[in-house]
mmCIF file of C-alpha atoms in Angstrom:
data_model
loop_
_atom_site.group_PDB
_atom_site.id
_atom_site.type_symbol
_atom_site.label_atom_id
_atom_site.label_comp_id
_atom_site.label_asym_id
_atom_site.label_seq_id
_atom_site.Cartn_x
_atom_site.Cartn_y
_atom_site.Cartn_z
ATOM 1 C CA MET O 1 -99.163 48.559 70.918
ATOM 2 C CA ALA O 2 -98.542 46.430 74.396
ATOM 3 C CA ASP O 3 -101.164 43.607 73.860
ATOM 4 C CA ALA O 4 -99.466 43.933 69.773
ATOM 5 C CA HIS O 5 -96.329 42.629 70.808
ATOM 6 C CA ALA O 6 -98.438 40.232 73.097
ATOM 7 C CA ALA O 7 -99.876 38.745 70.635
ATOM 8 C CA GLY O 8 -96.290 38.647 67.825
ATOM 9 C CA SER O 9 -94.382 36.684 71.001
ATOM 10 C CA ALA O 10 -97.765 34.198 71.501
ATOM 11 C CA ALA O 11 -97.339 33.821 67.684
ATOM 12 C CA ARG O 12 -94.086 32.809 67.520
ATOM 13 C CA HIS O 13 -93.762 30.618 70.843
ATOM 14 C CA GLY O 14 -97.134 29.699 71.130
ATOM 15 C CA PRO O 15 -100.327 29.809 73.886
ATOM 16 C CA ASP O 16 -98.566 27.096 75.901
ATOM 17 C CA GLU O 17 -94.893 26.788 75.306
ATOM 18 C CA GLU O 18 -91.842 28.106 77.556
ATOM 19 C CA PRO O 19 -88.974 29.093 76.366
ATOM 20 C CA GLN O 20 -86.246 26.048 76.025
ATOM 21 C CA ALA O 21 -83.870 25.784 78.622
ATOM 22 C CA ASP O 22 -79.765 25.331 77.479
ATOM 23 C CA PRO O 23 -79.622 22.085 76.706
ATOM 24 C CA PRO O 24 -77.179 19.295 79.464
ATOM 25 C CA ALA O 25 -73.107 20.012 79.662
ATOM 26 C CA PRO O 26 -72.106 16.038 78.320
ATOM 27 C CA PRO O 27 -70.776 14.137 81.095
ATOM 28 C CA SER O 28 -67.316 14.812 82.070
ATOM 29 C CA PRO O 29 -64.543 10.524 80.532
ATOM 30 C CA GLU O 30 -63.287 8.321 83.328
ATOM 31 C CA PRO O 31 -60.142 8.349 83.818
ATOM 32 C CA ARG O 32 -57.543 5.817 83.253
ATOM 33 C CA ILE O 33 -57.257 2.957 85.095
ATOM 34 C CA GLY O 34 -54.925 0.049 84.791
ATOM 35 C CA VAL O 35 -51.509 0.733 81.752
ATOM 36 C CA ALA O 36 -53.331 3.331 79.590
ATOM 37 C CA ALA O 37 -52.878 5.823 83.146
ATOM 38 C CA LEU O 38 -48.826 5.373 82.562
ATOM 39 C CA SER O 39 -47.504 7.715 80.428
ATOM 40 C CA LEU O 40 -45.747 6.944 77.383
ATOM 41 C CA ARG O 41 -42.384 5.538 78.351
ATOM 42 C CA TYR O 42 -43.731 3.663 80.889
ATOM 43 C CA GLN O 43 -46.867 2.465 78.914
ATOM 44 C CA ILE O 44 -43.260 1.234 76.300
ATOM 45 C CA GLY O 45 -41.096 -0.729 78.991
ATOM 46 C CA ALA O 46 -44.561 -2.397 80.452
ATOM 47 C CA ALA O 47 -45.099 -3.216 76.646
ATOM 48 C CA LEU O 48 -40.948 -3.997 76.351
ATOM 49 C CA ALA O 49 -41.450 -5.712 80.108
ATOM 50 C CA LEU O 50 -44.456 -7.952 78.365
ATOM 51 C CA ALA O 51 -42.364 -9.232 75.537
ATOM 52 C CA VAL O 52 -39.389 -10.293 77.338
ATOM 53 C CA VAL O 53 -41.315 -12.798 79.564
ATOM 54 C CA ALA O 54 -43.969 -13.476 76.829
ATOM 55 C CA ILE O 55 -40.369 -14.475 74.669
ATOM 56 C CA ALA O 56 -38.957 -16.455 78.136
ATOM 57 C CA VAL O 57 -42.086 -18.024 78.691
ATOM 58 C CA CYS O 58 -42.125 -19.004 74.753
ATOM 59 C CA VAL O 59 -39.291 -21.029 75.033
ATOM 60 C CA HIS O 60 -38.764 -22.551 77.776
ATOM 61 C CA ILE O 61 -42.392 -24.255 76.666
ATOM 62 C CA GLY O 62 -40.406 -25.004 72.761
ATOM 63 C CA MET O 63 -37.105 -26.309 75.083
ATOM 64 C CA VAL O 64 -39.478 -28.698 76.870
ATOM 65 C CA PHE O 65 -41.131 -30.299 73.998
ATOM 66 C CA LEU O 66 -38.044 -30.601 72.328
ATOM 67 C CA HIS O 67 -36.885 -32.588 75.108
ATOM 68 C CA VAL O 68 -39.931 -34.736 75.289
ATOM 69 C CA ALA O 69 -40.459 -35.275 72.404
ATOM 70 C CA PRO O 70 -38.540 -38.012 70.612
ATOM 71 C CA PRO O 71 -35.093 -37.278 68.012
ATOM 72 C CA ASN O 72 -35.266 -35.190 65.087
ATOM 73 C CA THR O 73 -32.887 -33.314 63.437
ATOM 74 C CA VAL O 74 -33.315 -30.285 65.818
ATOM 75 C CA THR O 75 -32.756 -31.995 69.314
ATOM 76 C CA LYS O 76 -29.929 -33.929 66.990
ATOM 77 C CA GLN O 77 -28.682 -30.394 66.826
ATOM 78 C CA HIS O 78 -29.012 -28.424 69.076
ATOM 79 C CA GLY O 79 -29.407 -31.527 71.725
ATOM 80 C CA LYS O 80 -26.465 -29.744 74.893
ATOM 81 C CA ALA O 81 -28.531 -26.406 73.841
ATOM 82 C CA ILE O 82 -31.304 -28.658 75.578
ATOM 83 C CA ASP O 83 -29.799 -30.564 78.349
ATOM 84 C CA ASP O 84 -28.594 -27.454 79.593
ATOM 85 C CA TRP O 85 -32.153 -25.751 79.713
ATOM 86 C CA ILE O 86 -33.865 -28.435 81.653
ATOM 87 C CA TYR O 87 -31.363 -29.759 83.400
ATOM 88 C CA PRO O 88 -31.554 -30.500 86.623
ATOM 89 C CA GLU O 89 -34.627 -28.120 87.713
ATOM 90 C CA PHE O 90 -37.271 -28.697 84.758
ATOM 91 C CA GLU O 91 -36.094 -32.436 83.196
ATOM 92 C CA GLN O 92 -39.350 -34.629 82.374
ATOM 93 C CA ASN O 93 -39.942 -37.342 84.940
ATOM 94 C CA TRP O 94 -42.537 -39.526 83.436
ATOM 95 C CA LYS O 95 -42.024 -42.775 85.948
ATOM 96 C CA LEU O 96 -45.087 -42.116 87.525
ATOM 97 C CA PHE O 97 -47.219 -42.878 84.731
ATOM 98 C CA ALA O 98 -44.395 -45.691 83.885
ATOM 99 C CA PRO O 99 -46.716 -50.201 83.534
ATOM 100 C CA ASN O 100 -44.453 -50.303 86.919
ATOM 101 C CA PRO O 101 -44.336 -47.176 88.503
ATOM 102 C CA LEU O 102 -40.766 -46.663 91.070
ATOM 103 C CA GLN O 103 -42.170 -48.999 94.426
ATOM 104 C CA GLN O 104 -39.840 -47.740 96.704
ATOM 105 C CA ASN O 105 -38.401 -44.745 99.165
ATOM 106 C CA ILE O 106 -35.163 -42.788 98.751
ATOM 107 C CA ALA O 107 -33.880 -41.180 101.202
ATOM 108 C CA VAL O 108 -31.402 -38.774 100.976
ATOM 109 C CA GLN O 109 -28.767 -38.609 104.363
ATOM 110 C CA VAL O 110 -25.611 -36.115 104.906
ATOM 111 C CA ARG O 111 -23.420 -35.641 108.293
ATOM 112 C CA ALA O 112 -20.112 -33.664 108.747
ATOM 113 C CA GLU O 113 -17.028 -33.768 110.184
ATOM 114 C CA VAL O 114 -16.076 -30.593 112.394
ATOM 115 C CA ALA O 115 -12.947 -28.889 113.446
ATOM 116 C CA THR O 116 -14.733 -27.388 116.580
ATOM 117 C CA GLY O 117 -12.539 -24.470 118.509
ATOM 118 C CA ASP O 118 -10.513 -26.160 120.162
ATOM 119 C CA GLY O 119 -8.702 -27.553 117.992
ATOM 120 C CA GLY O 120 -10.263 -31.100 117.742
ATOM 121 C CA THR O 121 -12.782 -32.731 114.765
ATOM 122 C CA ARG O 122 -15.815 -34.410 115.703
ATOM 123 C CA THR O 123 -18.135 -36.723 112.466
ATOM 124 C CA THR O 124 -22.194 -35.541 113.546
ATOM 125 C CA GLY O 125 -25.153 -37.728 113.295
ATOM 126 C CA TRP O 126 -26.432 -38.587 110.287
ATOM 127 C CA TYR O 127 -29.237 -35.743 108.823
ATOM 128 C CA ASP O 128 -32.155 -36.931 106.833
ATOM 129 C CA LEU O 129 -32.342 -33.903 104.397
ATOM 130 C CA SER O 130 -35.968 -35.529 102.066
ATOM 131 C CA ALA O 131 -37.777 -36.205 106.079
ATOM 132 C CA GLN O 132 -37.468 -32.677 106.353
ATOM 133 C CA ASP O 133 -38.633 -31.998 102.981
ATOM 134 C CA GLY O 134 -41.273 -34.059 103.857
ATOM 135 C CA ARG O 135 -42.347 -32.771 106.879
ATOM 136 C CA ALA O 136 -42.012 -29.470 105.601
ATOM 137 C CA ILE O 137 -44.606 -30.122 102.375
ATOM 138 C CA ASP O 138 -46.965 -32.076 104.820
ATOM 139 C CA GLY O 139 -49.556 -30.526 104.717
ATOM 140 C CA ASN O 140 -48.422 -27.559 103.374
ATOM 141 C CA LEU O 141 -51.666 -25.854 100.016
ATOM 142 C CA LEU O 142 -48.481 -24.251 98.594
ATOM 143 C CA PRO O 143 -45.176 -26.007 98.736
ATOM 144 C CA SER O 144 -42.586 -25.020 97.621
ATOM 145 C CA HIS O 145 -40.702 -26.427 94.533
ATOM 146 C CA THR O 146 -37.845 -26.503 96.272
ATOM 147 C CA GLN O 147 -39.189 -28.501 98.920
ATOM 148 C CA GLN O 148 -40.597 -30.630 96.416
ATOM 149 C CA ASN O 149 -37.265 -31.082 93.681
ATOM 150 C CA GLU O 150 -33.857 -29.614 94.875
ATOM 151 C CA LEU O 151 -33.017 -32.744 96.724
ATOM 152 C CA ARG O 152 -35.414 -35.248 94.987
ATOM 153 C CA ARG O 153 -33.999 -33.984 91.768
ATOM 154 C CA ALA O 154 -29.591 -33.418 92.710
ATOM 155 C CA TRP O 155 -29.895 -36.868 93.522
ATOM 156 C CA ASP O 156 -31.072 -38.342 90.534
ATOM 157 C CA PHE O 157 -29.676 -36.190 88.157
ATOM 158 C CA PHE O 158 -25.666 -37.404 90.742
ATOM 159 C CA LEU O 159 -27.275 -41.122 90.085
ATOM 160 C CA ALA O 160 -27.702 -40.264 85.689
ATOM 161 C CA THR O 161 -23.737 -39.360 85.752
ATOM 162 C CA HIS O 162 -21.802 -41.722 87.579
ATOM 163 C CA ASP O 163 -21.744 -45.153 87.829
ATOM 164 C CA THR O 164 -22.652 -47.907 90.886
ATOM 165 C CA GLN O 165 -19.074 -46.768 92.466
ATOM 166 C CA ASN O 166 -20.127 -43.457 92.305
ATOM 167 C CA ARG O 167 -16.878 -43.111 89.393
ATOM 168 C CA PRO O 168 -18.654 -40.291 86.703
ATOM 169 C CA VAL O 169 -19.619 -40.816 83.918
ATOM 170 C CA GLY O 170 -19.368 -38.192 80.959
ATOM 171 C CA LEU O 171 -18.314 -34.372 81.690
ATOM 172 C CA ARG O 172 -21.788 -33.898 83.585
ATOM 173 C CA GLY O 173 -19.856 -36.391 87.050
ATOM 174 C CA ALA O 174 -17.703 -33.557 88.262
ATOM 175 C CA LEU O 175 -21.115 -30.719 87.840
ATOM 176 C CA SER O 176 -23.354 -32.734 89.829
ATOM 177 C CA GLU O 177 -20.814 -34.048 92.655
ATOM 178 C CA THR O 178 -20.423 -30.403 93.281
ATOM 179 C CA TYR O 179 -24.194 -29.047 92.820
ATOM 180 C CA LEU O 180 -25.476 -32.275 95.448
ATOM 181 C CA ARG O 181 -22.182 -30.926 97.552
ATOM 182 C CA HIS O 182 -23.142 -26.851 97.853
ATOM 183 C CA ILE O 183 -26.687 -27.788 97.870
ATOM 184 C CA VAL O 184 -26.424 -30.590 101.576
ATOM 185 C CA GLU O 185 -23.659 -27.339 102.984
ATOM 186 C CA LEU O 186 -26.815 -25.588 102.281
ATOM 187 C CA ARG O 187 -28.576 -26.794 104.768
ATOM 188 C CA LEU O 188 -25.579 -28.760 107.013
ATOM 189 C CA ASP O 189 -24.903 -24.513 107.640
ATOM 190 C CA ARG O 190 -29.228 -24.422 108.685
ATOM 191 C CA ALA O 191 -29.053 -26.646 110.981
ATOM 192 C CA ASP O 192 -26.350 -24.514 112.879
ATOM 193 C CA ALA O 193 -24.654 -28.903 112.433
ATOM 194 C CA ALA O 194 -20.968 -26.896 112.590
ATOM 195 C CA GLY O 195 -21.428 -25.570 116.090
ATOM 196 C CA ALA O 196 -20.043 -22.355 117.827
ATOM 197 C CA GLY O 197 -17.072 -21.794 116.329
ATOM 198 C CA GLY O 198 -16.684 -24.651 114.077
ATOM 199 C CA VAL O 199 -16.607 -25.257 110.431
ATOM 200 C CA VAL O 200 -17.928 -28.252 108.435
ATOM 201 C CA GLU O 201 -14.908 -29.445 107.001
ATOM 202 C CA ARG O 202 -16.272 -32.118 105.064
ATOM 203 C CA VAL O 203 -20.017 -34.252 104.603
ATOM 204 C CA GLN O 204 -20.353 -37.566 103.365
ATOM 205 C CA VAL O 205 -23.938 -38.494 101.041
ATOM 206 C CA ARG O 206 -25.739 -41.131 101.571
ATOM 207 C CA SER O 207 -29.548 -43.266 100.209
ATOM 208 C CA ARG O 208 -30.942 -44.853 102.464
ATOM 209 C CA THR O 209 -34.035 -46.803 99.908
ATOM 210 C CA THR O 210 -36.468 -48.693 101.382
ATOM 211 C CA ASN O 211 -39.220 -50.516 99.708
ATOM 212 C CA VAL O 212 -43.115 -49.886 98.949
ATOM 213 C CA ARG O 213 -45.118 -52.389 101.250
ATOM 214 C CA PRO O 214 -47.384 -54.335 99.142
ATOM 215 C CA PRO O 215 -51.517 -53.795 99.917
ATOM 216 C CA LYS O 216 -53.161 -56.566 102.185
ATOM 217 C CA TRP O 217 -54.651 -58.290 99.332
ATOM 218 C CA SER O 218 -51.125 -58.437 97.862
ATOM 219 C CA ASP O 219 -49.761 -61.677 97.942
ATOM 220 C CA GLU O 220 -46.181 -60.279 96.868
ATOM 221 C CA GLN O 221 -43.443 -60.555 99.347
ATOM 222 C CA VAL O 222 -40.795 -57.704 99.440
ATOM 223 C CA SER O 223 -38.222 -57.191 101.780
ATOM 224 C CA ASP O 224 -38.397 -55.060 104.769
ATOM 225 C CA LYS O 225 -34.507 -53.978 105.470
ATOM 226 C CA PRO O 226 -33.176 -50.561 104.156
ATOM 227 C CA THR O 227 -30.423 -50.376 101.885
ATOM 228 C CA TYR O 228 -27.708 -47.812 101.380
ATOM 229 C CA ARG O 229 -25.083 -46.267 99.005
ATOM 230 C CA VAL O 230 -22.446 -44.278 100.749
ATOM 231 C CA LEU O 231 -20.356 -41.697 99.250
ATOM 232 C CA PRO O 232 -17.138 -40.606 99.832
ATOM 233 C CA TRP O 233 -16.571 -38.366 102.122
ATOM 234 C CA TRP O 234 -15.931 -34.478 99.997
ATOM 235 C CA TRP O 235 -14.080 -31.882 101.818
ATOM 236 C CA VAL O 236 -15.656 -28.579 101.492
ATOM 237 C CA PRO O 237 -13.833 -25.617 100.219
ATOM 238 C CA LYS O 238 -13.485 -22.263 101.754
ATOM 239 C CA ASP O 239 -14.446 -19.624 99.594
ATOM 240 C CA GLY O 240 -17.775 -21.886 98.184
ATOM 241 C CA ALA O 241 -16.586 -20.351 94.555
ATOM 242 C CA ASP O 242 -16.654 -23.777 92.855
ATOM 243 C CA ALA O 243 -20.042 -24.358 94.727
ATOM 244 C CA ALA O 244 -22.058 -21.282 93.777
ATOM 245 C CA ALA O 245 -20.113 -21.261 90.076
ATOM 246 C CA ALA O 246 -22.502 -24.948 89.887
ATOM 247 C CA THR O 247 -25.216 -23.690 90.734
ATOM 248 C CA GLN O 248 -24.979 -20.440 88.375
ATOM 249 C CA GLU O 249 -24.368 -23.357 86.274
ATOM 250 C CA VAL O 250 -26.785 -25.519 86.753
ATOM 251 C CA ALA O 251 -29.499 -23.260 87.414
ATOM 252 C CA ARG O 252 -29.115 -21.842 83.521
#
């Protein structure tokens, strides 16, 4: 009877076959990473943030395109909005590609009239702000936008809105003065121009222009004497409220 049972089992499984084992369990899913690992609420927040950034980038690119494009219907109808967005931080300057590029070095300098702690007044020497920016950029692989362009663009903004007698032309003249004054005030404060117990009451800005020397192989003759454009003295507001407001307006 036992032999018959063994023979029947062998017939079912075959003489050399072994009973089959259970199939392996499926591998566990890999953990989520990145945005997928966030909860639904945070995923929605990240998507909204990316959408806002994308919209801002598209608006900026569109504004710059309209600024450099030839006059058209859009620029005629919305020119003020485009200018408010571009000037002075994002203005496109194509002078480098002009047939006769700039051949002058322009340095912006400032001095201050300080009320001293003992009741007197003194006038500081000239601070060469452009030279300070140049030293900060020299050897710096990643100079900041402020070091490269803030002072230069503020001076260009002033020149574009004033005549040769330093009188404002148009509605943006006063804004350019306040913006430039606010920048030089901050630079003087960093340099501690007022000194211990002193207060800066007035500032005066000037530009020092020198011609770039022509190459040795050129027969061109240029003067090596600097020329100056000296602006009138500007009173410094006690609270600086108008300077802050002007900076916010220009930044928009």
